[in-house]
PDB file of C-alpha atoms in Angstrom:
ATOM      1  CA  MET A   1       0.048-265.538 -60.009  1.00 53.00           C
ATOM      2  CA  ASN A   2      -3.080-263.088 -58.597  1.00 72.00           C
ATOM      3  CA  ILE A   3      -1.991-263.117 -55.321  1.00 71.00           C
ATOM      4  CA  LYS A   4      -5.094-261.390 -54.132  1.00 72.00           C
ATOM      5  CA  LYS A   5      -7.401-263.729 -55.748  1.00 76.00           C
ATOM      6  CA  ILE A   6      -5.550-266.759 -53.921  1.00 76.00           C
ATOM      7  CA  TYR A   7      -6.179-264.865 -51.068  1.00 70.00           C
ATOM      8  CA  ARG A   8      -9.627-264.559 -50.701  1.00 78.00           C
ATOM      9  CA  GLU A   9     -10.568-267.787 -52.170  1.00 82.00           C
ATOM     10  CA  ILE A  10      -8.798-269.043 -49.280  1.00 86.00           C
ATOM     11  CA  LEU A  11     -10.542-266.894 -46.734  1.00 86.00           C
ATOM     12  CA  ARG A  12     -13.495-268.436 -48.260  1.00 90.00           C
ATOM     13  CA  LEU A  13     -12.900-271.506 -47.814  1.00 90.00           C
ATOM     14  CA  PRO A  14     -14.242-272.121 -44.786  1.00 90.00           C
ATOM     15  CA  THR A  15     -17.976-270.826 -45.316  1.00 91.00           C
ATOM     16  CA  ASN A  16     -18.173-272.255 -49.054  1.00 93.00           C
ATOM     17  CA  TRP A  17     -17.756-275.840 -47.162  1.00 94.00           C
ATOM     18  CA  SER A  18     -19.604-275.000 -44.699  1.00 94.00           C
ATOM     19  CA  MET A  19     -22.965-273.946 -47.457  1.00 95.00           C
ATOM     20  CA  ARG A  20     -21.327-277.104 -49.107  1.00 97.00           C
ATOM     21  CA  LYS A  21     -22.881-279.300 -46.269  1.00 97.00           C
ATOM     22  CA  LYS A  22     -26.010-277.904 -46.127  1.00 97.00           C
ATOM     23  CA  LEU A  23     -27.159-278.146 -49.499  1.00 98.00           C
ATOM     24  CA  ASN A  24     -29.294-280.270 -50.701  1.00 98.00           C
ATOM     25  CA  ASN A  25     -30.528-279.979 -53.896  1.00 98.00           C
ATOM     26  CA  ARG A  26     -27.462-279.481 -56.455  1.00 96.00           C
ATOM     27  CA  THR A  27     -28.604-279.552 -59.414  1.00 96.00           C
ATOM     28  CA  ALA A  28     -30.232-276.302 -59.651  1.00 97.00           C
ATOM     29  CA  SER A  29     -31.037-274.417 -62.001  1.00 97.00           C
ATOM     30  CA  ILE A  30     -30.520-271.192 -61.117  1.00 97.00           C
ATOM     31  CA  ILE A  31     -32.343-268.152 -63.829  1.00 97.00           C
ATOM     32  CA  ALA A  32     -30.754-264.684 -62.880  1.00 97.00           C
ATOM     33  CA  SER A  33     -30.715-260.632 -64.109  1.00 96.00           C
ATOM     34  CA  ASN A  34     -26.721-261.181 -63.443  1.00 95.00           C
ATOM     35  CA  CYS A  35     -23.024-262.616 -62.766  1.00 89.00           C
ATOM     36  CA  VAL A  36     -25.430-262.726 -58.754  1.00 89.00           C
ATOM     37  CA  GLY A  37     -26.462-266.274 -59.706  1.00 81.00           C
ATOM     38  CA  GLY A  38     -26.454-268.022 -61.488  1.00 74.00           C
ATOM     39  CA  GLY A  39     -22.596-267.850 -61.341  1.00 84.00           C
ATOM     40  CA  VAL A  40     -21.132-266.138 -58.382  1.00 91.00           C
ATOM     41  CA  ILE A  41     -23.841-268.582 -56.036  1.00 95.00           C
ATOM     42  CA  SER A  42     -23.575-272.419 -57.909  1.00 94.00           C
ATOM     43  CA  HIS A  43     -19.736-271.730 -57.994  1.00 92.00           C
ATOM     44  CA  GLU A  44     -19.117-271.314 -54.428  1.00 94.00           C
ATOM     45  CA  LEU A  45     -21.738-274.637 -53.664  1.00 96.00           C
ATOM     46  CA  GLY A  46     -19.736-275.807 -56.652  1.00 95.00           C
ATOM     47  CA  ILE A  47     -22.764-277.248 -57.806  1.00 95.00           C
ATOM     48  CA  ARG A  48     -22.529-276.535 -61.609  1.00 96.00           C
ATOM     49  CA  PHE A  49     -23.755-274.271 -64.205  1.00 96.00           C
ATOM     50  CA  ASN A  50     -28.200-275.482 -65.081  1.00 96.00           C
ATOM     51  CA  SER A  51     -28.312-272.098 -66.539  1.00 96.00           C
ATOM     52  CA  PRO A  52     -26.987-269.616 -70.111  1.00 96.00           C
ATOM     53  CA  THR A  53     -27.682-266.821 -67.821  1.00 96.00           C
ATOM     54  CA  VAL A  54     -23.670-266.991 -65.925  1.00 95.00           C
ATOM     55  CA  ASN A  55     -21.170-264.057 -66.987  1.00 94.00           C
ATOM     56  CA  LEU A  56     -23.355-261.977 -68.769  1.00 96.00           C
ATOM     57  CA  CYS A  57     -26.562-259.995 -67.534  1.00 96.00           C
ATOM     58  CA  MET A  58     -29.544-258.209 -69.586  1.00 97.00           C
ATOM     59  CA  LYS A  59     -31.002-254.592 -68.368  1.00 97.00           C
ATOM     60  CA  PRO A  60     -34.531-254.791 -66.544  1.00 98.00           C
ATOM     61  CA  GLY A  61     -37.383-254.405 -69.176  1.00 98.00           C
ATOM     62  CA  ASP A  62     -35.516-257.460 -70.521  1.00 98.00           C
ATOM     63  CA  TYR A  63     -34.972-259.354 -68.473  1.00 98.00           C
ATOM     64  CA  LEU A  64     -38.569-259.449 -66.994  1.00 98.00           C
ATOM     65  CA  LYS A  65     -39.478-259.975 -70.529  1.00 98.00           C
ATOM     66  CA  PHE A  66     -37.549-262.662 -71.317  1.00 98.00           C
ATOM     67  CA  LEU A  67     -38.734-264.471 -68.401  1.00 98.00           C
ATOM     68  CA  SER A  68     -42.662-264.087 -69.456  1.00 98.00           C
ATOM     69  CA  ASN A  69     -42.056-265.906 -71.605  1.00 97.00           C
ATOM     70  CA  LEU A  70     -39.316-268.142 -71.173  1.00 97.00           C
ATOM     71  CA  ASP A  71     -39.705-271.084 -73.840  1.00 97.00           C
ATOM     72  CA  PHE A  72     -39.964-268.693 -76.448  1.00 98.00           C
ATOM     73  CA  TYR A  73     -37.189-266.778 -75.692  1.00 98.00           C
ATOM     74  CA  LEU A  74     -34.696-270.569 -74.772  1.00 97.00           C
ATOM     75  CA  ALA A  75     -35.315-271.509 -78.990  1.00 97.00           C
ATOM     76  CA  GLN A  76     -34.307-267.996 -80.668  1.00 97.00           C
ATOM     77  CA  ASN A  77     -31.155-267.406 -82.307  1.00 97.00           C
ATOM     78  CA  PHE A  78     -28.666-264.741 -81.498  1.00 98.00           C
ATOM     79  CA  ILE A  79     -28.120-261.428 -83.374  1.00 98.00           C
ATOM     80  CA  GLU A  80     -24.552-260.554 -82.982  1.00 98.00           C
ATOM     81  CA  CYS A  81     -24.688-256.369 -82.030  1.00 96.00           C
ATOM     82  CA  HIS A  82     -21.970-253.710 -81.703  1.00 92.00           C
ATOM     83  CA  ILE A  83     -21.759-251.009 -79.356  1.00 93.00           C
ATOM     84  CA  ASP A  84     -20.225-248.334 -79.578  1.00 93.00           C
ATOM     85  CA  GLY A  85     -17.908-248.305 -75.642  1.00 92.00           C
ATOM     86  CA  VAL A  86     -19.082-251.658 -75.071  1.00 94.00           C
ATOM     87  CA  SER A  87     -15.982-254.185 -75.556  1.00 95.00           C
ATOM     88  CA  TYR A  88     -17.790-257.052 -74.716  1.00 97.00           C
ATOM     89  CA  PRO A  89     -19.809-259.549 -76.811  1.00 97.00           C
ATOM     90  CA  VAL A  90     -23.831-258.599 -77.192  1.00 98.00           C
ATOM     91  CA  GLY A  91     -26.223-260.453 -78.206  1.00 98.00           C
ATOM     92  CA  LYS A  92     -29.823-259.897 -79.733  1.00 98.00           C
ATOM     93  CA  LEU A  93     -32.883-262.443 -79.158  1.00 98.00           C
ATOM     94  CA  VAL A  94     -35.401-261.003 -81.139  1.00 97.00           C
ATOM     95  CA  ASP A  95     -36.265-257.880 -79.175  1.00 97.00           C
ATOM     96  CA  ILE A  96     -33.930-258.027 -76.064  1.00 98.00           C
ATOM     97  CA  TYR A  97     -30.126-257.781 -75.162  1.00 98.00           C
ATOM     98  CA  VAL A  98     -27.411-260.072 -73.098  1.00 98.00           C
ATOM     99  CA  TYR A  99     -24.565-258.517 -72.143  1.00 97.00           C
ATOM    100  CA  PHE A 100     -21.488-260.990 -72.423  1.00 97.00           C
ATOM    101  CA  VAL A 101     -19.585-259.185 -70.532  1.00 96.00           C
ATOM    102  CA  HIS A 102     -18.175-261.663 -68.881  1.00 94.00           C
ATOM    103  CA  TYR A 103     -16.972-263.398 -72.771  1.00 96.00           C
ATOM    104  CA  ASP A 104     -13.933-263.171 -74.943  1.00 96.00           C
ATOM    105  CA  THR A 105     -15.923-264.082 -77.652  1.00 97.00           C
ATOM    106  CA  PHE A 106     -19.663-263.674 -79.187  1.00 98.00           C
ATOM    107  CA  GLU A 107     -19.333-267.599 -80.673  1.00 98.00           C
ATOM    108  CA  GLU A 108     -17.530-268.420 -76.806  1.00 98.00           C
ATOM    109  CA  ALA A 109     -20.678-266.668 -75.366  1.00 98.00           C
ATOM    110  CA  ILE A 110     -23.287-268.837 -77.784  1.00 98.00           C
ATOM    111  CA  LEU A 111     -21.640-271.995 -77.031  1.00 98.00           C
ATOM    112  CA  LYS A 112     -21.676-271.273 -73.398  1.00 97.00           C
ATOM    113  CA  TRP A 113     -25.123-270.140 -72.995  1.00 98.00           C
ATOM    114  CA  ARG A 114     -26.834-273.200 -75.497  1.00 97.00           C
ATOM    115  CA  GLU A 115     -24.757-275.720 -73.869  1.00 97.00           C
ATOM    116  CA  ARG A 116     -26.130-275.049 -70.591  1.00 97.00           C
ATOM    117  CA  CYS A 117     -29.952-274.265 -72.080  1.00 97.00           C
ATOM    118  CA  ALA A 118     -29.653-277.877 -72.471  1.00 97.00           C
ATOM    119  CA  ARG A 119     -29.039-278.179 -69.226  1.00 97.00           C
ATOM    120  CA  ILE A 120     -32.279-276.075 -67.837  1.00 97.00           C
ATOM    121  CA  ASP A 121     -34.166-278.453 -65.196  1.00 96.00           C
ATOM    122  CA  LYS A 122     -37.633-277.026 -65.094  1.00 95.00           C
ATOM    123  CA  LYS A 123     -39.007-278.698 -61.940  1.00 96.00           C
ATOM    124  CA  ASN A 124     -35.865-276.873 -60.513  1.00 97.00           C
ATOM    125  CA  LEU A 125     -36.527-273.010 -61.667  1.00 97.00           C
ATOM    126  CA  PHE A 126     -35.283-270.658 -59.660  1.00 98.00           C
ATOM    127  CA  VAL A 127     -35.307-267.172 -60.464  1.00 98.00           C
ATOM    128  CA  MET A 128     -33.570-263.906 -59.478  1.00 98.00           C
ATOM    129  CA  MET A 129     -33.054-260.349 -60.103  1.00 98.00           C
ATOM    130  CA  VAL A 130     -31.315-257.585 -58.405  1.00 98.00           C
ATOM    131  CA  GLN A 131     -32.747-253.791 -58.700  1.00 98.00           C
ATOM    132  CA  ARG A 132     -30.429-252.015 -60.628  1.00 96.00           C
ATOM    133  CA  ASP A 133     -29.904-251.069 -63.879  1.00 95.00           C
ATOM    134  CA  GLY A 134     -32.541-248.338 -64.614  1.00 95.00           C
ATOM    135  CA  CYS A 135     -34.861-251.158 -62.059  1.00 97.00           C
ATOM    136  CA  THR A 136     -37.761-249.118 -60.867  1.00 96.00           C
ATOM    137  CA  GLU A 137     -41.128-249.647 -58.561  1.00 95.00           C
ATOM    138  CA  ASP A 138     -42.915-251.140 -61.454  1.00 96.00           C
ATOM    139  CA  ASP A 139     -40.721-253.894 -62.056  1.00 97.00           C
ATOM    140  CA  ILE A 140     -40.447-254.926 -58.187  1.00 97.00           C
ATOM    141  CA  ARG A 141     -44.064-255.567 -58.763  1.00 96.00           C
ATOM    142  CA  ALA A 142     -43.465-257.153 -62.637  1.00 97.00           C
ATOM    143  CA  PHE A 143     -41.312-259.729 -60.779  1.00 98.00           C
ATOM    144  CA  SER A 144     -43.506-259.843 -57.988  1.00 96.00           C
ATOM    145  CA  LYS A 145     -46.566-260.867 -60.323  1.00 96.00           C
ATOM    146  CA  LEU A 146     -44.595-263.844 -63.073  1.00 97.00           C
ATOM    147  CA  PRO A 147     -45.121-267.405 -62.009  1.00 95.00           C
ATOM    148  CA  TYR A 148     -42.453-268.652 -60.940  1.00 97.00           C
ATOM    149  CA  LYS A 149     -43.076-270.683 -56.622  1.00 96.00           C
ATOM    150  CA  ASN A 150     -38.905-269.489 -56.501  1.00 97.00           C
ATOM    151  CA  LYS A 151     -37.718-266.267 -56.866  1.00 98.00           C
ATOM    152  CA  VAL A 152     -36.802-263.607 -55.007  1.00 98.00           C
ATOM    153  CA  ILE A 153     -35.614-260.016 -56.108  1.00 98.00           C
ATOM    154  CA  PHE A 154     -32.615-257.649 -54.167  1.00 98.00           C
ATOM    155  CA  THR A 155     -33.933-254.103 -53.130  1.00 98.00           C
ATOM    156  CA  ALA A 156     -32.717-250.672 -52.550  1.00 97.00           C
ATOM    157  CA  LYS A 157     -34.805-250.746 -49.740  1.00 97.00           C
ATOM    158  CA  GLU A 158     -37.265-252.074 -48.549  1.00 96.00           C
ATOM    159  CA  VAL A 159     -40.126-253.767 -49.728  1.00 95.00           C
ATOM    160  CA  LYS A 160     -42.479-254.959 -47.399  1.00 91.00           C
ATOM    161  CA  GLU A 161     -46.217-255.447 -50.062  1.00 92.00           C
ATOM    162  CA  CYS A 162     -43.722-257.648 -51.991  1.00 94.00           C
ATOM    163  CA  PRO A 163     -42.808-260.161 -50.426  1.00 94.00           C
ATOM    164  CA  TYR A 164     -40.392-261.820 -53.397  1.00 97.00           C
ATOM    165  CA  ALA A 165     -38.457-258.391 -51.909  1.00 97.00           C
ATOM    166  CA  TYR A 166     -35.205-259.339 -50.114  1.00 98.00           C
ATOM    167  CA  TYR A 167     -33.243-255.604 -48.706  1.00 98.00           C
ATOM    168  CA  ILE A 168     -29.451-256.333 -47.932  1.00 98.00           C
ATOM    169  CA  PRO A 169     -29.153-253.400 -46.067  1.00 97.00           C
ATOM    170  CA  GLY A 170     -25.864-251.449 -46.980  1.00 96.00           C
ATOM    171  CA  THR A 171     -25.649-251.731 -50.508  1.00 98.00           C
ATOM    172  CA  THR A 172     -27.624-248.692 -51.344  1.00 97.00           C
ATOM    173  CA  SER A 173     -25.724-246.766 -54.339  1.00 96.00           C
ATOM    174  CA  LYS A 174     -25.138-243.075 -54.224  1.00 94.00           C
ATOM    175  CA  ASN A 175     -27.632-243.350 -57.535  1.00 94.00           C
ATOM    176  CA  GLY A 176     -30.218-245.640 -55.728  1.00 94.00           C
ATOM    177  CA  ASP A 177     -28.913-249.068 -57.474  1.00 96.00           C
ATOM    178  CA  VAL A 178     -28.345-252.011 -55.332  1.00 97.00           C
ATOM    179  CA  ILE A 179     -23.797-252.497 -55.701  1.00 96.00           C
ATOM    180  CA  ASN A 180     -22.511-255.529 -56.201  1.00 95.00           C
ATOM    181  CA  LEU A 181     -23.398-257.902 -54.563  1.00 95.00           C
ATOM    182  CA  CYS A 182     -20.655-259.806 -55.076  1.00 92.00           C
ATOM    183  CA  ASP A 183     -17.844-257.154 -53.884  1.00 92.00           C
ATOM    184  CA  TYR A 184     -16.154-258.439 -50.692  1.00 91.00           C
ATOM    185  CA  GLN A 185     -17.799-256.843 -47.767  1.00 92.00           C
ATOM    186  CA  GLY A 186     -13.743-255.341 -46.692  1.00 86.00           C
ATOM    187  CA  LYS A 187     -10.099-256.269 -47.527  1.00 81.00           C
ATOM    188  CA  PHE A 188      -9.508-259.261 -44.472  1.00 81.00           C
ATOM    189  CA  THR A 189     -13.100-260.187 -44.355  1.00 85.00           C
ATOM    190  CA  GLY A 190     -14.004-263.449 -47.251  1.00 86.00           C
ATOM    191  CA  LYS A 191     -17.319-262.329 -46.505  1.00 91.00           C
ATOM    192  CA  ARG A 192     -19.223-261.206 -49.724  1.00 94.00           C
ATOM    193  CA  TRP A 193     -22.554-258.932 -49.516  1.00 96.00           C
ATOM    194  CA  ILE A 194     -24.798-262.309 -51.144  1.00 96.00           C
ATOM    195  CA  ASP A 195     -23.664-263.523 -47.988  1.00 95.00           C
ATOM    196  CA  GLU A 196     -26.396-261.536 -45.598  1.00 97.00           C
ATOM    197  CA  PHE A 197     -29.114-263.845 -47.949  1.00 97.00           C
ATOM    198  CA  ASP A 198     -29.098-267.350 -47.298  1.00 97.00           C
ATOM    199  CA  TYR A 199     -29.006-269.061 -50.569  1.00 97.00           C
ATOM    200  CA  VAL A 200     -28.460-272.396 -49.031  1.00 98.00           C
ATOM    201  CA  SER A 201     -31.395-272.436 -47.699  1.00 98.00           C
ATOM    202  CA  PHE A 202     -33.569-270.559 -50.250  1.00 98.00           C
ATOM    203  CA  LEU A 203     -31.801-273.175 -52.519  1.00 98.00           C
ATOM    204  CA  ASN A 204     -32.748-276.555 -50.610  1.00 98.00           C
ATOM    205  CA  GLY A 205     -37.061-275.229 -50.992  1.00 90.00           C
TER     206      GLY A 205
END
């Protein structure tokens, strides 16, 4: 039994209850560059995973390429890759790599990917990116130009020229990346860093 996890979940209860009560759009498909969007946010709000980008991550260039030709990539098949020093499954989708960080096997990851691809509602699509893993200012500008109405990129500093950039003070790491926004802000709080962004209003449109 993970006492720490149970303790955190108890601390989260009031926050999750309040957010779920305010959420009107319960069928959103969140396409995210890492776990913060499709995984954690959907879980906290108690909504179904309507996107394949759950419990995985993509590097900035690959994620932008994925979003730029979404229909094409969603229709392709994966090839399993073995990368030295990487203990979790990795798949190559034509020319981009998907890191299935929170899956035990490649087969499990692909099964879930296909299952969730079938749930995507392209009329109710929300796109999230985080400035990390080498994400540059050019990548931020490229993200802002993508043809998606509902999008946000969490940046390591204020980027006033990008209307889709959202900076959360205190979330910049020593190397200039955004920290893990799923982390809690303190030992005795149920508040995650991502809670500083009103994602309920974002999803409600």
